[in-house]
């Protein structure tokens, strides 16, 4: 078992590749299944003989079964992470974002693999709990195909837990940031867009007044929690928010970027995005109860690492 790999679906992406690095550093073997739609080979330490990349799709049940063979645990992160892409093409994204989960569950059952980490999202809450510290029991309101697929995936994982003894650890990520996050789409994470543009000396667009707040988590801190969930002897059922219970406004974010770069970026203000959540912040009591959360990386330090300073 010691040398059986941990399968990371979506392991060539932003969060998955950091998880791969952390697991390799802890002596685990890692197998990545990724279709390289947004993930990149260059995110992976492919010269490490303990890392294997299988290029392919989680919607392909036979391939998922092959990738699962001999694994001791799974981190299921593969998904089309862009909410807007799910709005534009619900049918295609459903294959990755829901059928992929079902294929992972089925192949785990077939191969007797029990432990699975699942990357769910704060998007399952929609606009509920806005302005409060959102806890896991806040009513769900999936407003997009992306959010609906995440919530459905959570329910299926719970079904496989009750029916087939799977051990899912479901995490609802709030706003994760850090190196390797792709800034290329207008709907990419705000920190990846702002830092890339500021570094290139390009103007930044703030949608709204810049007083909206988010609960930003540095990817390295998230990954420490995911590793614990993969290695734990025993897991309590139920989803866990991953946030810091800390509100940072876009103006504070811009100030942090300005401090790191030594000059304030040029900022234009535009109309707020339709349906934009004003304040999003996690109640993270369950996270702190169940996991050892590291001293959170301060935003300024995370931004500095992202900017290579
Ligand atoms: P990412 O796009 O960098 O990573 C997703 C990875 O999955 C990519 O490597 C991509 O190539 C791969 N992939 C996509 N569809 C696939 C498919 N059908 N088959 C195989 N591989 C496929 O994005 P990320 O930010 O690292 O997201 C990782 C997970 O975390 C996703 O499930 C995402 O929904 C979830 N999440 C992220 C955030 C965040 O703030 N970044 C917040 C909430 C949830
Ligand atoms: C994030 C998630 C989304 C999830 C939602 C639920 C990302 C990329 N998105 O959306 O999956 O549904 O949480 O909590 O992680 N902004 C600008 N200028 C820009 C880009 C963004 O002002 O160039 C603003 C947005 O209008 C928003 C804020 O920055 O007010 C954060 O945007 P973004 O990083 O896209 O994340 P969320 O909207 O919080």
CSV table of C-alpha atoms and ligand atoms in Angstrom, one decimal:
chain,number,residue,atom,x,y,z
A,1,UNK,CA,0.0,0.0,0.0
A,2,UNK,CA,2.9,2.4,0.9
A,3,UNK,CA,3.9,2.7,-2.8
A,4,UNK,CA,0.4,2.7,-4.2
A,5,UNK,CA,-0.2,6.0,-5.8
A,6,UNK,CA,-2.7,8.7,-4.9
A,7,UNK,CA,-4.8,9.6,-8.0
A,8,UNK,CA,-5.3,13.3,-8.6
A,9,UNK,CA,-7.8,14.1,-11.3
A,10,UNK,CA,-7.2,17.5,-12.6
A,11,UNK,CA,-3.7,17.2,-11.1
A,12,UNK,CA,-2.0,19.3,-13.9
A,13,UNK,CA,-4.2,22.4,-12.9
A,14,UNK,CA,-3.6,25.2,-10.5
A,15,UNK,CA,-4.7,23.5,-7.2
A,16,UNK,CA,-4.0,19.9,-8.3
A,17,UNK,CA,-0.4,20.6,-9.2
A,18,UNK,CA,0.3,22.1,-5.8
A,19,UNK,CA,-1.3,19.1,-4.2
A,20,UNK,CA,0.9,16.8,-6.4
A,21,UNK,CA,4.0,18.6,-5.2
A,22,UNK,CA,3.0,18.4,-1.6
A,23,UNK,CA,2.2,14.7,-1.8
A,24,UNK,CA,5.4,13.9,-3.5
A,25,UNK,CA,7.3,15.9,-0.9
A,26,UNK,CA,5.6,13.7,1.8
A,27,UNK,CA,6.8,10.5,0.0
A,28,UNK,CA,3.6,9.5,-1.7
A,29,UNK,CA,3.6,8.3,-5.3
A,30,UNK,CA,1.2,10.3,-7.4
A,31,UNK,CA,-0.8,9.5,-10.6
A,32,UNK,CA,-2.4,12.4,-12.4
A,33,UNK,CA,-5.4,12.0,-14.7
A,34,UNK,CA,-5.9,15.3,-16.7
A,35,UNK,CA,-7.1,16.2,-20.2
A,36,UNK,CA,-4.8,19.3,-20.2
A,37,UNK,CA,-7.8,21.5,-21.1
A,38,UNK,CA,-6.6,24.2,-18.7
A,39,UNK,CA,-3.9,22.2,-16.9
A,40,UNK,CA,-0.3,22.2,-18.2
A,41,UNK,CA,2.5,19.6,-18.3
A,42,UNK,CA,4.8,22.4,-17.1
A,43,UNK,CA,2.9,22.5,-13.8
A,44,UNK,CA,4.1,19.0,-13.0
A,45,UNK,CA,7.5,17.7,-11.8
A,46,UNK,CA,7.5,15.0,-14.6
A,47,UNK,CA,11.1,14.1,-14.1
A,48,UNK,CA,10.2,12.6,-10.7
A,49,UNK,CA,9.8,8.9,-11.2
A,50,UNK,CA,7.1,8.8,-8.5
A,51,UNK,CA,4.8,10.9,-10.6
A,52,UNK,CA,2.8,9.6,-13.5
A,53,UNK,CA,0.6,11.5,-15.9
A,54,UNK,CA,-2.3,9.9,-17.8
A,55,UNK,CA,-3.6,12.2,-20.4
A,56,UNK,CA,-7.4,11.8,-20.8
A,57,UNK,CA,-10.9,12.7,-19.7
A,58,UNK,CA,-12.7,11.9,-16.4
A,59,UNK,CA,-15.9,11.6,-18.6
A,60,UNK,CA,-14.3,8.4,-20.0
A,61,UNK,CA,-15.4,5.7,-17.6
A,62,UNK,CA,-13.0,3.0,-18.9
A,63,UNK,CA,-10.0,5.4,-18.6
A,64,UNK,CA,-11.0,6.4,-15.1
A,65,UNK,CA,-11.2,2.8,-14.1
A,66,UNK,CA,-7.7,2.2,-15.6
A,67,UNK,CA,-6.3,5.2,-13.7
A,68,UNK,CA,-7.9,4.1,-10.5
A,69,UNK,CA,-6.4,0.6,-10.6
A,70,UNK,CA,-4.0,0.1,-7.7
A,71,UNK,CA,-4.5,3.5,-6.1
A,72,UNK,CA,-4.8,4.0,-2.4
A,73,UNK,CA,-6.9,7.3,-2.4
A,74,UNK,CA,-8.2,9.9,-4.8
A,75,UNK,CA,-8.3,13.7,-5.0
A,76,UNK,CA,-11.0,14.5,-7.5
A,77,UNK,CA,-10.3,18.0,-8.7
A,78,UNK,CA,-10.9,17.7,-12.4
A,79,UNK,CA,-13.6,20.1,-13.5
A,80,UNK,CA,-14.2,23.0,-15.9
A,81,UNK,CA,-13.5,25.5,-13.1
A,82,UNK,CA,-15.0,28.5,-15.0
A,83,UNK,CA,-18.5,29.2,-13.9
A,84,UNK,CA,-19.1,31.2,-17.1
A,85,UNK,CA,-18.1,28.3,-19.2
A,86,UNK,CA,-20.9,26.2,-17.5
A,87,UNK,CA,-23.4,29.0,-18.3
A,88,UNK,CA,-22.3,29.1,-22.0
A,89,UNK,CA,-22.2,25.3,-22.5
A,90,UNK,CA,-24.0,23.4,-19.7
A,91,UNK,CA,-24.0,20.1,-21.7
A,92,UNK,CA,-20.3,19.9,-22.3
A,93,UNK,CA,-19.3,21.1,-18.8
A,94,UNK,CA,-21.7,18.6,-17.2
A,95,UNK,CA,-19.6,15.8,-18.7
A,96,UNK,CA,-16.5,17.0,-16.7
A,97,UNK,CA,-18.2,18.4,-13.7
A,98,UNK,CA,-20.8,15.7,-12.9
A,99,UNK,CA,-20.3,12.6,-15.1
A,100,UNK,CA,-16.6,12.7,-14.1
A,101,UNK,CA,-17.6,12.5,-10.4
A,102,UNK,CA,-19.9,9.6,-11.1
A,103,UNK,CA,-17.2,7.8,-13.0
A,104,UNK,CA,-14.8,8.3,-10.1
A,105,UNK,CA,-17.3,7.0,-7.6
A,106,UNK,CA,-18.1,3.9,-9.6
A,107,UNK,CA,-14.5,3.0,-10.3
A,108,UNK,CA,-13.6,3.5,-6.6
A,109,UNK,CA,-16.4,1.0,-5.8
A,110,UNK,CA,-15.1,-1.4,-8.4
A,111,UNK,CA,-11.5,-1.2,-7.2
A,112,UNK,CA,-12.2,-1.0,-3.4
A,113,UNK,CA,-10.7,2.5,-3.0
A,114,UNK,CA,-12.3,4.3,-0.1
A,115,UNK,CA,-10.9,7.8,0.4
A,116,UNK,CA,-11.7,10.6,-1.9
A,117,UNK,CA,-11.2,14.4,-1.6
A,118,UNK,CA,-13.7,16.4,-3.6
A,119,UNK,CA,-13.3,20.1,-4.7
A,120,UNK,CA,-16.7,21.6,-4.2
A,121,UNK,CA,-17.3,25.4,-4.2
A,122,UNK,CA,-18.8,28.2,-2.2
A,123,UNK,CA,-20.9,28.6,-5.4
A,124,UNK,CA,-23.3,26.0,-3.9
A,125,UNK,CA,-24.6,28.7,-1.6
A,126,UNK,CA,-25.5,31.1,-4.4
A,127,UNK,CA,-26.3,34.4,-2.8
A,128,UNK,CA,-27.5,32.9,0.5
A,129,UNK,CA,-25.7,34.0,3.6
A,130,UNK,CA,-24.3,37.0,1.8
A,131,UNK,CA,-22.8,39.5,4.2
A,132,UNK,CA,-22.6,36.9,7.0
A,133,UNK,CA,-20.1,34.2,7.8
A,134,UNK,CA,-21.5,31.4,5.7
A,135,UNK,CA,-21.6,28.1,7.5
A,136,UNK,CA,-22.1,24.6,5.9
A,137,UNK,CA,-25.8,24.5,6.9
A,138,UNK,CA,-26.6,27.7,5.0
A,139,UNK,CA,-29.3,26.8,2.5
A,140,UNK,CA,-28.0,25.9,-0.9
A,141,UNK,CA,-28.9,27.8,-3.9
A,142,UNK,CA,-26.9,26.6,-7.0
A,143,UNK,CA,-27.5,29.4,-9.5
A,144,UNK,CA,-25.4,28.0,-12.4
A,145,UNK,CA,-24.8,24.6,-14.0
A,146,UNK,CA,-21.3,24.7,-12.4
A,147,UNK,CA,-22.9,25.1,-8.9
A,148,UNK,CA,-25.6,22.5,-9.6
A,149,UNK,CA,-23.0,19.9,-10.8
A,150,UNK,CA,-20.9,20.5,-7.7
A,151,UNK,CA,-23.9,20.1,-5.4
A,152,UNK,CA,-25.1,17.0,-7.3
A,153,UNK,CA,-21.6,15.6,-7.0
A,154,UNK,CA,-21.7,16.1,-3.2
A,155,UNK,CA,-25.0,14.2,-3.0
A,156,UNK,CA,-23.7,11.3,-5.1
A,157,UNK,CA,-20.5,11.1,-3.0
A,158,UNK,CA,-22.7,10.9,0.1
A,159,UNK,CA,-24.8,8.2,-1.5
A,160,UNK,CA,-21.7,6.2,-2.2
A,161,UNK,CA,-20.6,6.8,1.4
A,162,UNK,CA,-23.8,5.4,2.8
A,163,UNK,CA,-24.3,2.6,0.2
A,164,UNK,CA,-20.7,1.5,-0.6
A,165,UNK,CA,-18.5,2.7,2.3
A,166,UNK,CA,-16.7,5.4,0.4
A,167,UNK,CA,-14.9,8.0,2.6
A,168,UNK,CA,-15.5,11.3,0.9
A,169,UNK,CA,-14.0,14.5,2.3
A,170,UNK,CA,-16.0,17.3,0.6
A,171,UNK,CA,-14.4,20.8,0.7
A,172,UNK,CA,-16.3,23.9,-0.4
A,173,UNK,CA,-13.5,26.2,-1.5
A,174,UNK,CA,-13.9,29.9,-1.2
A,175,UNK,CA,-11.6,32.2,-3.3
A,176,UNK,CA,-8.3,30.3,-3.7
A,177,UNK,CA,-5.3,32.1,-5.1
A,178,UNK,CA,-1.6,31.6,-5.8
A,179,UNK,CA,1.0,30.7,-8.4
A,180,UNK,CA,-0.1,28.8,-11.5
A,181,UNK,CA,-3.7,30.1,-11.4
A,182,UNK,CA,-4.6,30.9,-15.0
A,183,UNK,CA,-5.3,34.6,-15.5
A,184,UNK,CA,-6.3,34.3,-19.2
A,185,UNK,CA,-10.1,34.5,-19.0
A,186,UNK,CA,-12.1,37.6,-17.9
A,187,UNK,CA,-13.7,35.2,-15.4
A,188,UNK,CA,-10.4,33.9,-14.0
A,189,UNK,CA,-9.8,34.5,-10.3
A,190,UNK,CA,-9.5,38.2,-9.5
A,191,UNK,CA,-6.1,38.0,-7.9
A,192,UNK,CA,-4.5,36.2,-10.9
A,193,UNK,CA,-5.9,38.9,-13.3
A,194,UNK,CA,-4.9,41.8,-11.1
A,195,UNK,CA,-1.4,40.6,-10.5
A,196,UNK,CA,-0.7,39.7,-14.1
A,197,UNK,CA,-2.0,43.0,-15.4
A,198,UNK,CA,-0.2,45.1,-12.7
A,199,UNK,CA,3.1,43.3,-13.4
A,200,UNK,CA,2.7,44.0,-17.1
A,201,UNK,CA,1.9,47.7,-16.4
A,202,UNK,CA,-1.6,47.3,-17.8
A,203,UNK,CA,-4.6,49.0,-16.3
A,204,UNK,CA,-6.9,47.0,-14.1
A,205,UNK,CA,-10.7,47.0,-14.3
A,206,UNK,CA,-12.6,46.9,-11.0
A,207,UNK,CA,-16.3,46.0,-11.5
A,208,UNK,CA,-18.2,48.0,-9.0
A,209,UNK,CA,-16.8,50.3,-6.3
A,210,UNK,CA,-14.0,48.0,-5.1
A,211,UNK,CA,-15.6,47.7,-1.7
A,212,UNK,CA,-16.9,44.2,-2.3
A,213,UNK,CA,-15.1,41.6,-0.2
A,214,UNK,CA,-13.9,38.0,-0.6
A,215,UNK,CA,-12.4,35.4,1.6
A,216,UNK,CA,-9.1,34.7,-0.1
A,217,UNK,CA,-7.1,31.5,0.8
A,218,UNK,CA,-3.5,30.9,-0.4
A,219,UNK,CA,-3.3,27.7,-2.3
A,220,UNK,CA,-0.4,26.3,-0.1
A,221,UNK,CA,-2.6,26.6,3.0
A,222,UNK,CA,-5.5,24.8,1.3
A,223,UNK,CA,-3.2,22.0,0.2
A,224,UNK,CA,-2.0,21.4,3.7
A,225,UNK,CA,-5.6,20.6,4.6
A,226,UNK,CA,-6.2,18.4,1.6
A,227,UNK,CA,-3.1,16.4,2.5
A,228,UNK,CA,-4.4,15.8,6.1
A,229,UNK,CA,-7.7,14.6,4.7
A,230,UNK,CA,-5.9,12.1,2.4
A,231,UNK,CA,-3.8,10.8,5.2
A,232,UNK,CA,-6.3,10.9,8.1
A,233,UNK,CA,-7.1,7.5,9.8
A,234,UNK,CA,-10.7,8.5,10.0
A,235,UNK,CA,-13.0,11.2,8.6
A,236,UNK,CA,-16.2,12.8,9.8
A,237,UNK,CA,-18.9,13.0,7.2
A,238,UNK,CA,-20.2,16.3,5.9
A,239,UNK,CA,-18.8,19.1,3.8
A,240,UNK,CA,-16.2,21.6,5.1
A,241,UNK,CA,-15.9,25.2,4.1
A,242,UNK,CA,-12.3,26.3,3.2
A,243,UNK,CA,-12.0,30.0,4.0
A,244,UNK,CA,-10.4,32.2,6.6
A,245,UNK,CA,-13.5,33.9,7.9
A,246,UNK,CA,-11.7,37.1,6.8
A,247,UNK,CA,-13.1,39.7,4.4
A,248,UNK,CA,-10.7,41.5,2.1
A,249,UNK,CA,-12.0,44.2,-0.2
A,250,UNK,CA,-10.7,44.6,-3.8
A,251,UNK,CA,-9.4,48.0,-2.7
A,252,UNK,CA,-7.3,46.3,0.0
A,253,UNK,CA,-6.1,43.8,-2.5
A,254,UNK,CA,-5.0,46.6,-4.9
A,255,UNK,CA,-3.2,48.2,-2.0
A,256,UNK,CA,-1.4,45.0,-1.3
A,257,UNK,CA,-0.4,44.6,-4.9
A,258,UNK,CA,0.8,48.2,-5.0
A,259,UNK,CA,2.9,47.7,-1.9
A,260,UNK,CA,4.6,44.6,-3.3
A,261,UNK,CA,5.3,46.2,-6.7
A,262,UNK,CA,6.3,49.6,-5.2
A,263,UNK,CA,3.7,51.5,-7.2
A,264,UNK,CA,-0.1,51.5,-7.3
A,265,UNK,CA,-1.5,49.9,-10.5
A,266,UNK,CA,-3.7,52.0,-12.8
A,267,UNK,CA,-7.3,51.2,-12.0
A,268,UNK,CA,-10.5,51.9,-14.0
A,269,UNK,CA,-13.9,51.4,-12.5
A,270,UNK,CA,-16.7,49.8,-14.5
A,271,UNK,CA,-20.3,48.7,-13.8
A,272,UNK,CA,-20.6,45.9,-11.2
A,273,UNK,CA,-21.2,42.5,-12.8
A,274,UNK,CA,-24.8,41.4,-12.8
A,275,UNK,CA,-25.5,39.0,-9.9
A,276,UNK,CA,-22.1,39.7,-8.3
A,277,UNK,CA,-22.0,38.8,-4.7
A,278,UNK,CA,-21.1,41.8,-2.6
A,279,UNK,CA,-19.6,40.1,0.5
A,280,UNK,CA,-18.5,36.4,0.6
A,281,UNK,CA,-16.9,35.1,3.8
A,282,UNK,CA,-16.7,31.6,5.2
A,283,UNK,CA,-17.6,30.5,8.7
A,284,UNK,CA,-14.6,28.1,9.0
A,285,UNK,CA,-15.4,26.7,12.5
A,286,UNK,CA,-15.7,23.2,11.1
A,287,UNK,CA,-12.5,23.4,9.2
A,288,UNK,CA,-10.6,24.5,12.4
A,289,UNK,CA,-12.3,21.8,14.4
A,290,UNK,CA,-11.4,19.0,12.0
A,291,UNK,CA,-8.1,20.0,10.6
A,292,UNK,CA,-4.9,21.6,11.7
A,293,UNK,CA,-5.1,24.8,9.7
A,294,UNK,CA,-1.7,26.5,9.2
A,295,UNK,CA,-1.1,30.1,10.2
A,296,UNK,CA,-2.8,31.6,7.2
A,297,UNK,CA,-0.5,33.1,4.6
A,298,UNK,CA,-1.1,36.9,4.8
A,299,UNK,CA,-2.6,38.2,1.6
A,300,UNK,CA,0.5,40.5,1.0
A,301,UNK,CA,2.8,37.6,1.3
A,302,UNK,CA,0.8,35.4,-1.0
A,303,UNK,CA,0.6,38.2,-3.6
A,304,UNK,CA,4.4,38.6,-3.3
A,305,UNK,CA,5.0,34.9,-4.0
A,306,UNK,CA,2.7,35.1,-6.9
A,307,UNK,CA,4.6,38.1,-8.3
A,308,UNK,CA,7.9,36.3,-7.7
A,309,UNK,CA,9.1,38.8,-5.1
B,1,LIG,P1,-7.8,24.5,-13.0
B,1,LIG,O1,-8.6,24.8,-14.3
B,1,LIG,O2,-6.4,25.0,-13.0
B,1,LIG,O3,-7.8,22.9,-12.7
B,1,LIG,C1,-8.7,22.0,-13.3
B,1,LIG,C2,-8.0,20.8,-13.9
B,1,LIG,O4,-8.9,19.9,-14.4
B,1,LIG,C3,-7.2,21.3,-15.1
B,1,LIG,O5,-5.9,20.7,-15.1
B,1,LIG,C4,-7.9,20.7,-16.3
B,1,LIG,O6,-7.1,20.5,-17.4
B,1,LIG,C5,-8.5,19.5,-15.7
B,1,LIG,N1,-9.8,19.0,-16.4
B,1,LIG,C6,-10.9,19.8,-16.7
B,1,LIG,N2,-11.8,19.0,-17.2
B,1,LIG,C7,-11.3,17.7,-17.3
B,1,LIG,C8,-11.8,16.5,-17.7
B,1,LIG,N3,-13.0,16.4,-18.3
B,1,LIG,N4,-11.0,15.4,-17.6
B,1,LIG,C9,-9.8,15.5,-17.1
B,1,LIG,N5,-9.2,16.6,-16.6
B,1,LIG,C10,-10.0,17.8,-16.7
B,1,LIG,O7,-8.7,25.0,-11.8
B,1,LIG,P2,-8.5,25.0,-10.2
B,1,LIG,O8,-8.7,26.3,-9.7
B,1,LIG,O9,-7.2,24.3,-9.9
B,1,LIG,O10,-9.7,24.1,-9.8
B,1,LIG,C11,-9.5,22.8,-9.2
B,1,LIG,C12,-10.8,22.3,-8.7
B,1,LIG,O11,-11.2,23.2,-7.6
B,1,LIG,C13,-12.0,22.4,-9.6
B,1,LIG,O12,-12.9,21.3,-9.4
B,1,LIG,C14,-12.7,23.7,-9.3
B,1,LIG,O13,-14.1,23.6,-9.7
B,1,LIG,C15,-12.5,23.7,-7.8
B,1,LIG,N6,-12.7,25.0,-7.2
B,1,LIG,C16,-11.7,26.0,-7.4
B,1,LIG,C17,-11.8,27.2,-6.8
B,1,LIG,C18,-10.8,28.3,-6.9
B,1,LIG,O14,-10.9,29.4,-6.3
B,1,LIG,N7,-9.8,28.1,-7.7
B,1,LIG,C19,-13.0,27.5,-6.0
B,1,LIG,C20,-13.9,26.6,-5.9
B,1,LIG,C21,-13.8,25.3,-6.4
B,2,LIG,C1,-15.8,32.9,-7.0
B,2,LIG,C2,-15.5,31.8,-7.9
B,2,LIG,C3,-16.8,31.2,-8.5
B,2,LIG,C4,-17.8,31.0,-7.4
B,2,LIG,C5,-18.0,32.2,-6.5
B,2,LIG,C6,-18.9,31.8,-5.3
B,2,LIG,C7,-13.3,32.1,-9.0
B,2,LIG,C8,-12.6,32.5,-10.3
B,2,LIG,N1,-14.7,32.2,-9.1
B,2,LIG,O1,-16.4,33.9,-7.8
B,2,LIG,O2,-16.4,30.0,-9.0
B,2,LIG,O3,-19.1,30.8,-8.0
B,2,LIG,O4,-16.7,32.5,-6.0
B,2,LIG,O5,-18.4,32.2,-4.1
B,2,LIG,O6,-12.8,31.6,-8.1
B,2,LIG,N2,-13.5,41.4,-10.5
B,2,LIG,C9,-13.1,42.7,-10.9
B,2,LIG,N3,-12.2,42.7,-12.0
B,2,LIG,C10,-11.8,41.6,-12.6
B,2,LIG,C11,-12.2,40.4,-12.2
B,2,LIG,C12,-13.0,40.3,-11.1
B,2,LIG,O7,-13.4,43.7,-10.3
B,2,LIG,O8,-11.0,41.8,-13.6
B,2,LIG,C13,-14.3,41.4,-9.3
B,2,LIG,C14,-15.6,40.6,-9.5
B,2,LIG,O9,-16.6,41.4,-10.1
B,2,LIG,C15,-15.9,40.2,-8.1
B,2,LIG,C16,-14.6,40.0,-7.4
B,2,LIG,O10,-13.6,40.7,-8.3
B,2,LIG,O11,-16.6,41.2,-7.4
B,2,LIG,C17,-14.1,38.5,-7.3
B,2,LIG,O12,-14.3,37.9,-8.6
B,2,LIG,P1,-13.8,36.4,-9.0
B,2,LIG,O13,-12.3,36.3,-8.6
B,2,LIG,O14,-14.2,36.1,-10.3
B,2,LIG,O15,-14.5,35.5,-7.9
B,2,LIG,P2,-16.0,35.4,-7.4
B,2,LIG,O16,-16.9,36.3,-8.3
B,2,LIG,O17,-16.0,35.6,-6.0
